[in-house]
Amino acid sequence: RHRLGDIAELIVTPLGWKDLVLRDDTRARIDELLASVKHRSTVMDDWGFARKVAYGRAVSALFSGPPGTGKTMVAQLLAKELGYDLYRIDLSQVVNKYIGETEKNLARIFDEAETSHAVLFFDEADALFAKRTEVKSSNDRYANLEVNYLLQRLEQFAGVVILTTNLDGSVDPAFKRRMAAEVRFYPPELPERERLWRTILPAATPIDGELDFHELASEFDEMCGGHIRNAVLRAAFLAAAEGTSVSQHHLERAARTEARNMGKMM
């Protein structure tokens, strides 16, 4: 049981690895990360690496890529596979304008994670793990102190930490050097988009006629998994409101709406 209060939120997923659609190289990096957690005791304790690696034993990973490409879903699946709880850190509650308060909140997070065996999930971590800047004011100095403190706690932490960012270049290079894995998430290509359209639609959904997933993947070529999920769910509600089954018309109509929400002209 954790005592993080409003600083962290427990997140779970009903999905499994079969629901994940990624490029092969991205999936390979995730498998490596999972293996480094599962076999940490063997390598560190049984094989003696703990005597050689005094610091930096945290299994930490940086997930970078555009929104909707599966970063949060993979974090949930990793924690589920390991049997750990995944706690998403609310950065708005952690970062404090008063001197020293941010460090106190971070100390509380890492201490609690070590005792409860929780996976720490810093979503959109740019605000907390940003590059250190040239000190031109007291604000710059204290911001750099927070980054330095985070680096120190990561070196001392023996658990699992996952960071996500939409802007890979905004994270301080010192954090990247301490990451056990950097996993890049890419927008899906045509075959992956077609698989996403097929996978996201549940088997129990009533279907009216043939569905052309290839056509959907081809026409809406800038959609990532998150956008496709939104479109499929919207199509289901459109069909339910009409009292009919889901058809190609519903999917296309919902996809056009999602595309407009993305700022795309159809």
mmCIF file of N, CA and C in Angstrom, residues 162-256:
data_model
loop_
_atom_site.group_PDB
_atom_site.id
_atom_site.type_symbol
_atom_site.label_atom_id
_atom_site.label_comp_id
_atom_site.label_asym_id
_atom_site.label_seq_id
_atom_site.Cartn_x
_atom_site.Cartn_y
_atom_site.Cartn_z
ATOM 1 N N ILE A 162 9.925 4.873 -15.137
ATOM 2 C CA ILE A 162 9.642 5.086 -16.553
ATOM 3 C C ILE A 162 9.313 6.556 -16.769
ATOM 4 N N LEU A 163 9.997 7.170 -17.736
ATOM 5 C CA LEU A 163 9.750 8.555 -18.108
ATOM 6 C C LEU A 163 9.202 8.582 -19.528
ATOM 7 N N THR A 164 8.255 9.465 -19.802
ATOM 8 C CA THR A 164 7.799 9.649 -21.173
ATOM 9 C C THR A 164 7.937 11.117 -21.549
ATOM 10 N N THR A 165 8.192 11.341 -22.820
ATOM 11 C CA THR A 165 8.285 12.701 -23.326
ATOM 12 C C THR A 165 7.883 12.709 -24.793
ATOM 13 N N ASN A 166 7.253 13.798 -25.200
ATOM 14 C CA ASN A 166 6.944 13.997 -26.609
ATOM 15 C C ASN A 166 8.083 14.705 -27.324
ATOM 16 N N LEU A 167 9.025 15.287 -26.561
ATOM 17 C CA LEU A 167 10.137 16.054 -27.111
ATOM 18 C C LEU A 167 11.433 15.474 -26.577
ATOM 19 N N ASP A 168 12.028 14.600 -27.343
ATOM 20 C CA ASP A 168 13.213 13.869 -26.894
ATOM 21 C C ASP A 168 14.361 14.814 -26.534
ATOM 22 N N GLY A 169 14.506 15.904 -27.270
ATOM 23 C CA GLY A 169 15.628 16.812 -27.051
ATOM 24 C C GLY A 169 15.503 17.680 -25.816
ATOM 25 N N SER A 170 14.348 17.642 -25.145
ATOM 26 C CA SER A 170 14.161 18.522 -23.991
ATOM 27 C C SER A 170 14.669 17.916 -22.692
ATOM 28 N N VAL A 171 14.947 16.616 -22.680
ATOM 29 C CA VAL A 171 15.390 15.933 -21.464
ATOM 30 C C VAL A 171 16.890 16.129 -21.290
ATOM 31 N N ASP A 172 17.315 16.400 -20.064
ATOM 32 C CA ASP A 172 18.721 16.628 -19.768
ATOM 33 C C ASP A 172 19.546 15.394 -20.163
ATOM 34 N N PRO A 173 20.675 15.588 -20.891
ATOM 35 C CA PRO A 173 21.504 14.448 -21.317
ATOM 36 C C PRO A 173 21.997 13.593 -20.158
ATOM 37 N N ALA A 174 22.165 14.186 -18.975
ATOM 38 C CA ALA A 174 22.629 13.416 -17.817
ATOM 39 C C ALA A 174 21.619 12.328 -17.443
ATOM 40 N N PHE A 175 20.331 12.598 -17.634
ATOM 41 C CA PHE A 175 19.326 11.573 -17.362
ATOM 42 C C PHE A 175 19.416 10.455 -18.397
ATOM 43 N N LYS A 176 19.639 10.822 -19.654
ATOM 44 C CA LYS A 176 19.715 9.808 -20.703
ATOM 45 C C LYS A 176 20.863 8.841 -20.456
ATOM 46 N N ARG A 177 21.983 9.357 -19.945
ATOM 47 C CA ARG A 177 23.127 8.485 -19.678
ATOM 48 C C ARG A 177 22.816 7.470 -18.584
ATOM 49 N N ARG A 178 21.868 7.798 -17.729
ATOM 50 C CA ARG A 178 21.525 6.909 -16.617
ATOM 51 C C ARG A 178 20.363 5.980 -16.934
ATOM 52 N N MET A 179 19.803 6.098 -18.118
ATOM 53 C CA MET A 179 18.683 5.255 -18.491
ATOM 54 C C MET A 179 19.167 3.857 -18.890
ATOM 55 N N ALA A 180 18.507 2.839 -18.369
ATOM 56 C CA ALA A 180 18.815 1.475 -18.799
ATOM 57 C C ALA A 180 18.363 1.247 -20.232
ATOM 58 N N ALA A 181 17.356 1.996 -20.656
ATOM 59 C CA ALA A 181 16.846 1.839 -22.022
ATOM 60 C C ALA A 181 16.220 3.140 -22.485
ATOM 61 N N GLU A 182 16.456 3.464 -23.749
ATOM 62 C CA GLU A 182 15.752 4.551 -24.418
ATOM 63 C C GLU A 182 14.935 3.921 -25.535
ATOM 64 N N VAL A 183 13.635 4.063 -25.447
ATOM 65 C CA VAL A 183 12.746 3.434 -26.418
ATOM 66 C C VAL A 183 12.047 4.523 -27.207
ATOM 67 N N ARG A 184 12.246 4.490 -28.508
ATOM 68 C CA ARG A 184 11.633 5.472 -29.384
ATOM 69 C C ARG A 184 10.352 4.901 -29.986
ATOM 70 N N PHE A 185 9.257 5.647 -29.859
ATOM 71 C CA PHE A 185 7.970 5.243 -30.411
ATOM 72 C C PHE A 185 7.699 6.075 -31.663
ATOM 73 N N TYR A 186 7.360 5.384 -32.741
ATOM 74 C CA TYR A 186 7.184 6.044 -34.030
ATOM 75 C C TYR A 186 5.713 6.024 -34.454
ATOM 76 N N PRO A 187 5.301 7.007 -35.259
ATOM 77 C CA PRO A 187 3.958 6.923 -35.839
ATOM 78 C C PRO A 187 3.838 5.646 -36.670
ATOM 79 N N PRO A 188 2.700 4.974 -36.635
ATOM 80 C CA PRO A 188 2.557 3.695 -37.341
ATOM 81 C C PRO A 188 2.579 3.862 -38.853
ATOM 82 N N GLU A 189 3.203 2.897 -39.529
ATOM 83 C CA GLU A 189 3.157 2.832 -40.984
ATOM 84 C C GLU A 189 1.848 2.166 -41.408
ATOM 85 N N LEU A 190 1.643 2.081 -42.707
ATOM 86 C CA LEU A 190 0.372 1.572 -43.239
ATOM 87 C C LEU A 190 0.001 0.192 -42.683
ATOM 88 N N PRO A 191 0.896 -0.818 -42.706
ATOM 89 C CA PRO A 191 0.495 -2.126 -42.162
ATOM 90 C C PRO A 191 0.147 -2.069 -40.675
ATOM 91 N N GLU A 192 0.872 -1.223 -39.922
ATOM 92 C CA GLU A 192 0.594 -1.108 -38.490
ATOM 93 C C GLU A 192 -0.730 -0.402 -38.245
ATOM 94 N N ARG A 193 -1.027 0.626 -39.068
ATOM 95 C CA ARG A 193 -2.321 1.315 -38.915
ATOM 96 C C ARG A 193 -3.473 0.361 -39.214
ATOM 97 N N GLU A 194 -3.304 -0.476 -40.238
ATOM 98 C CA GLU A 194 -4.370 -1.427 -40.570
ATOM 99 C C GLU A 194 -4.579 -2.410 -39.424
ATOM 100 N N ARG A 195 -3.490 -2.889 -38.816
ATOM 101 C CA ARG A 195 -3.603 -3.787 -37.661
ATOM 102 C C ARG A 195 -4.280 -3.081 -36.488
ATOM 103 N N LEU A 196 -3.991 -1.804 -36.307
ATOM 104 C CA LEU A 196 -4.613 -1.060 -35.211
ATOM 105 C C LEU A 196 -6.123 -0.967 -35.394
ATOM 106 N N TRP A 197 -6.564 -0.647 -36.611
ATOM 107 C CA TRP A 197 -8.001 -0.584 -36.870
ATOM 108 C C TRP A 197 -8.660 -1.935 -36.566
ATOM 109 N N ARG A 198 -8.000 -3.026 -36.941
ATOM 110 C CA ARG A 198 -8.557 -4.357 -36.706
ATOM 111 C C ARG A 198 -8.538 -4.717 -35.216
ATOM 112 N N THR A 199 -7.410 -4.395 -34.554
ATOM 113 C CA THR A 199 -7.222 -4.831 -33.173
ATOM 114 C C THR A 199 -8.113 -4.078 -32.206
ATOM 115 N N ILE A 200 -8.285 -2.782 -32.424
ATOM 116 C CA ILE A 200 -9.030 -1.953 -31.470
ATOM 117 C C ILE A 200 -10.524 -2.269 -31.499
ATOM 118 N N LEU A 201 -11.026 -2.720 -32.635
ATOM 119 C CA LEU A 201 -12.448 -3.055 -32.729
ATOM 120 C C LEU A 201 -12.706 -4.382 -32.013
ATOM 121 N N PRO A 202 -13.479 -4.396 -30.922
ATOM 122 C CA PRO A 202 -13.694 -5.641 -30.167
ATOM 123 C C PRO A 202 -14.430 -6.694 -30.985
ATOM 124 N N ALA A 203 -14.146 -7.962 -30.665
ATOM 125 C CA ALA A 203 -14.764 -9.068 -31.397
ATOM 126 C C ALA A 203 -16.276 -9.115 -31.200
ATOM 127 N N ALA A 204 -16.766 -8.605 -30.057
ATOM 128 C CA ALA A 204 -18.197 -8.659 -29.767
ATOM 129 C C ALA A 204 -18.992 -7.550 -30.462
ATOM 130 N N THR A 205 -18.326 -6.641 -31.130
ATOM 131 C CA THR A 205 -19.024 -5.524 -31.782
ATOM 132 C C THR A 205 -19.814 -6.024 -32.987
ATOM 133 N N PRO A 206 -21.099 -5.703 -33.074
ATOM 134 C CA PRO A 206 -21.879 -6.104 -34.261
ATOM 135 C C PRO A 206 -21.438 -5.306 -35.485
ATOM 136 N N ILE A 207 -21.212 -6.002 -36.589
ATOM 137 C CA ILE A 207 -20.695 -5.381 -37.810
ATOM 138 C C ILE A 207 -21.744 -5.467 -38.914
ATOM 139 N N ASP A 208 -21.889 -4.366 -39.642
ATOM 140 C CA ASP A 208 -22.822 -4.315 -40.768
ATOM 141 C C ASP A 208 -21.996 -4.279 -42.055
ATOM 142 N N GLY A 209 -21.979 -5.397 -42.765
ATOM 143 C CA GLY A 209 -21.258 -5.459 -44.029
ATOM 144 C C GLY A 209 -19.760 -5.635 -43.835
ATOM 145 N N GLU A 210 -19.020 -5.522 -44.942
ATOM 146 C CA GLU A 210 -17.568 -5.657 -44.917
ATOM 147 C C GLU A 210 -16.919 -4.341 -44.480
ATOM 148 N N LEU A 211 -15.894 -4.463 -43.662
ATOM 149 C CA LEU A 211 -15.139 -3.297 -43.232
ATOM 150 C C LEU A 211 -13.799 -3.285 -43.951
ATOM 151 N N ASP A 212 -13.495 -2.162 -44.593
ATOM 152 C CA ASP A 212 -12.249 -2.043 -45.364
ATOM 153 C C ASP A 212 -11.217 -1.326 -44.502
ATOM 154 N N PHE A 213 -10.500 -2.106 -43.687
ATOM 155 C CA PHE A 213 -9.499 -1.511 -42.796
ATOM 156 C C PHE A 213 -8.320 -0.945 -43.576
ATOM 157 N N HIS A 214 -8.005 -1.560 -44.708
ATOM 158 C CA HIS A 214 -6.897 -1.055 -45.524
ATOM 159 C C HIS A 214 -7.210 0.347 -46.036
ATOM 160 N N GLU A 215 -8.456 0.551 -46.453
ATOM 161 C CA GLU A 215 -8.863 1.868 -46.943
ATOM 162 C C GLU A 215 -8.791 2.911 -45.831
ATOM 163 N N LEU A 216 -9.239 2.546 -44.640
ATOM 164 C CA LEU A 216 -9.172 3.466 -43.505
ATOM 165 C C LEU A 216 -7.729 3.821 -43.172
ATOM 166 N N ALA A 217 -6.852 2.808 -43.156
ATOM 167 C CA ALA A 217 -5.444 3.045 -42.839
ATOM 168 C C ALA A 217 -4.772 3.895 -43.905
ATOM 169 N N SER A 218 -5.200 3.747 -45.150
ATOM 170 C CA SER A 218 -4.594 4.509 -46.242
ATOM 171 C C SER A 218 -5.069 5.958 -46.255
ATOM 172 N N GLU A 219 -6.378 6.142 -46.054
ATOM 173 C CA GLU A 219 -6.929 7.495 -46.138
ATOM 174 C C GLU A 219 -6.520 8.352 -44.949
ATOM 175 N N PHE A 220 -6.543 7.780 -43.761
ATOM 176 C CA PHE A 220 -6.225 8.547 -42.554
ATOM 177 C C PHE A 220 -4.804 8.175 -42.109
ATOM 178 N N ASP A 221 -3.841 8.649 -42.925
ATOM 179 C CA ASP A 221 -2.470 8.168 -42.799
ATOM 180 C C ASP A 221 -1.663 8.884 -41.725
ATOM 181 N N GLU A 222 -2.230 9.870 -41.065
ATOM 182 C CA GLU A 222 -1.489 10.571 -40.018
ATOM 183 C C GLU A 222 -1.987 10.200 -38.619
ATOM 184 N N MET A 223 -2.844 9.230 -38.535
ATOM 185 C CA MET A 223 -3.389 8.826 -37.242
ATOM 186 C C MET A 223 -2.466 7.828 -36.544
ATOM 187 N N CYS A 224 -2.258 8.045 -35.257
ATOM 188 C CA CYS A 224 -1.553 7.085 -34.412
ATOM 189 C C CYS A 224 -2.579 6.228 -33.674
ATOM 190 N N GLY A 225 -2.097 5.339 -32.840
ATOM 191 C CA GLY A 225 -2.996 4.412 -32.157
ATOM 192 C C GLY A 225 -4.045 5.098 -31.312
ATOM 193 N N GLY A 226 -3.658 6.160 -30.605
ATOM 194 C CA GLY A 226 -4.615 6.876 -29.769
ATOM 195 C C GLY A 226 -5.738 7.495 -30.573
ATOM 196 N N HIS A 227 -5.401 8.039 -31.748
ATOM 197 C CA HIS A 227 -6.424 8.649 -32.596
ATOM 198 C C HIS A 227 -7.349 7.585 -33.186
ATOM 199 N N ILE A 228 -6.766 6.459 -33.591
ATOM 200 C CA ILE A 228 -7.590 5.374 -34.143
ATOM 201 C C ILE A 228 -8.529 4.828 -33.079
ATOM 202 N N ARG A 229 -8.039 4.690 -31.868
ATOM 203 C CA ARG A 229 -8.902 4.226 -30.765
ATOM 204 C C ARG A 229 -10.075 5.180 -30.576
ATOM 205 N N ASN A 230 -9.797 6.481 -30.583
ATOM 206 C CA ASN A 230 -10.873 7.472 -30.430
ATOM 207 C C ASN A 230 -11.889 7.362 -31.556
ATOM 208 N N ALA A 231 -11.398 7.158 -32.782
ATOM 209 C CA ALA A 231 -12.299 7.077 -33.932
ATOM 210 C C ALA A 231 -13.180 5.835 -33.857
ATOM 211 N N VAL A 232 -12.589 4.702 -33.480
ATOM 212 C CA VAL A 232 -13.375 3.460 -33.389
ATOM 213 C C VAL A 232 -14.438 3.586 -32.303
ATOM 214 N N LEU A 233 -14.069 4.156 -31.172
ATOM 215 C CA LEU A 233 -15.040 4.320 -30.084
ATOM 216 C C LEU A 233 -16.158 5.277 -30.495
ATOM 217 N N ARG A 234 -15.796 6.345 -31.197
ATOM 218 C CA ARG A 234 -16.824 7.293 -31.656
ATOM 219 C C ARG A 234 -17.759 6.622 -32.646
ATOM 220 N N ALA A 235 -17.219 5.808 -33.532
ATOM 221 C CA ALA A 235 -18.056 5.097 -34.510
ATOM 222 C C ALA A 235 -19.028 4.158 -33.805
ATOM 223 N N ALA A 236 -18.579 3.511 -32.746
ATOM 224 C CA ALA A 236 -19.452 2.598 -32.007
ATOM 225 C C ALA A 236 -20.619 3.351 -31.385
ATOM 226 N N PHE A 237 -20.347 4.530 -30.829
ATOM 227 C CA PHE A 237 -21.431 5.321 -30.242
ATOM 228 C C PHE A 237 -22.384 5.842 -31.319
ATOM 229 N N LEU A 238 -21.861 6.200 -32.482
ATOM 230 C CA LEU A 238 -22.728 6.646 -33.573
ATOM 231 C C LEU A 238 -23.685 5.529 -33.972
ATOM 232 N N ALA A 239 -23.147 4.310 -34.105
ATOM 233 C CA ALA A 239 -23.989 3.182 -34.499
ATOM 234 C C ALA A 239 -25.001 2.845 -33.411
ATOM 235 N N ALA A 240 -24.565 2.877 -32.149
ATOM 236 C CA ALA A 240 -25.476 2.571 -31.044
ATOM 237 C C ALA A 240 -26.608 3.582 -30.974
ATOM 238 N N ALA A 241 -26.287 4.864 -31.212
ATOM 239 C CA ALA A 241 -27.319 5.905 -31.176
ATOM 240 C C ALA A 241 -28.343 5.712 -32.287
ATOM 241 N N GLU A 242 -27.918 5.149 -33.422
ATOM 242 C CA GLU A 242 -28.833 4.904 -34.542
ATOM 243 C C GLU A 242 -29.552 3.564 -34.412
ATOM 244 N N GLY A 243 -29.138 2.766 -33.434
ATOM 245 C CA GLY A 243 -29.739 1.451 -33.266
ATOM 246 C C GLY A 243 -29.320 0.470 -34.335
ATOM 247 N N THR A 244 -28.122 0.641 -34.896
ATOM 248 C CA THR A 244 -27.640 -0.236 -35.965
ATOM 249 C C THR A 244 -26.280 -0.818 -35.568
ATOM 250 N N SER A 245 -25.741 -1.664 -36.424
ATOM 251 C CA SER A 245 -24.402 -2.203 -36.234
ATOM 252 C C SER A 245 -23.368 -1.220 -36.806
ATOM 253 N N VAL A 246 -22.112 -1.432 -36.434
ATOM 254 C CA VAL A 246 -21.040 -0.567 -36.923
ATOM 255 C C VAL A 246 -20.746 -0.897 -38.384
ATOM 256 N N SER A 247 -20.724 0.147 -39.202
ATOM 257 C CA SER A 247 -20.483 -0.028 -40.629
ATOM 258 C C SER A 247 -19.262 0.788 -41.059
ATOM 259 N N GLN A 248 -18.865 0.612 -42.307
ATOM 260 C CA GLN A 248 -17.763 1.402 -42.863
ATOM 261 C C GLN A 248 -18.095 2.887 -42.809
ATOM 262 N N HIS A 249 -19.349 3.203 -43.036
ATOM 263 C CA HIS A 249 -19.778 4.606 -42.992
ATOM 264 C C HIS A 249 -19.527 5.215 -41.612
ATOM 265 N N HIS A 250 -19.844 4.481 -40.557
ATOM 266 C CA HIS A 250 -19.628 5.008 -39.206
ATOM 267 C C HIS A 250 -18.140 5.228 -38.936
ATOM 268 N N LEU A 251 -17.322 4.286 -39.348
ATOM 269 C CA LEU A 251 -15.887 4.404 -39.109
ATOM 270 C C LEU A 251 -15.294 5.580 -39.879
ATOM 271 N N GLU A 252 -15.693 5.756 -41.115
ATOM 272 C CA GLU A 252 -15.168 6.866 -41.919
ATOM 273 C C GLU A 252 -15.631 8.207 -41.354
ATOM 274 N N ARG A 253 -16.895 8.269 -40.970
ATOM 275 C CA ARG A 253 -17.425 9.512 -40.394
ATOM 276 C C ARG A 253 -16.692 9.866 -39.098
ATOM 277 N N ALA A 254 -16.486 8.862 -38.242
ATOM 278 C CA ALA A 254 -15.784 9.105 -36.982
ATOM 279 C C ALA A 254 -14.328 9.467 -37.224
ATOM 280 N N ALA A 255 -13.700 8.834 -38.212
ATOM 281 C CA ALA A 255 -12.300 9.124 -38.513
ATOM 282 C C ALA A 255 -12.136 10.552 -39.030
ATOM 283 N N ARG A 256 -13.086 11.018 -39.839
ATOM 284 C CA ARG A 256 -13.010 12.400 -40.332
ATOM 285 C C ARG A 256 -13.132 13.395 -39.173
#
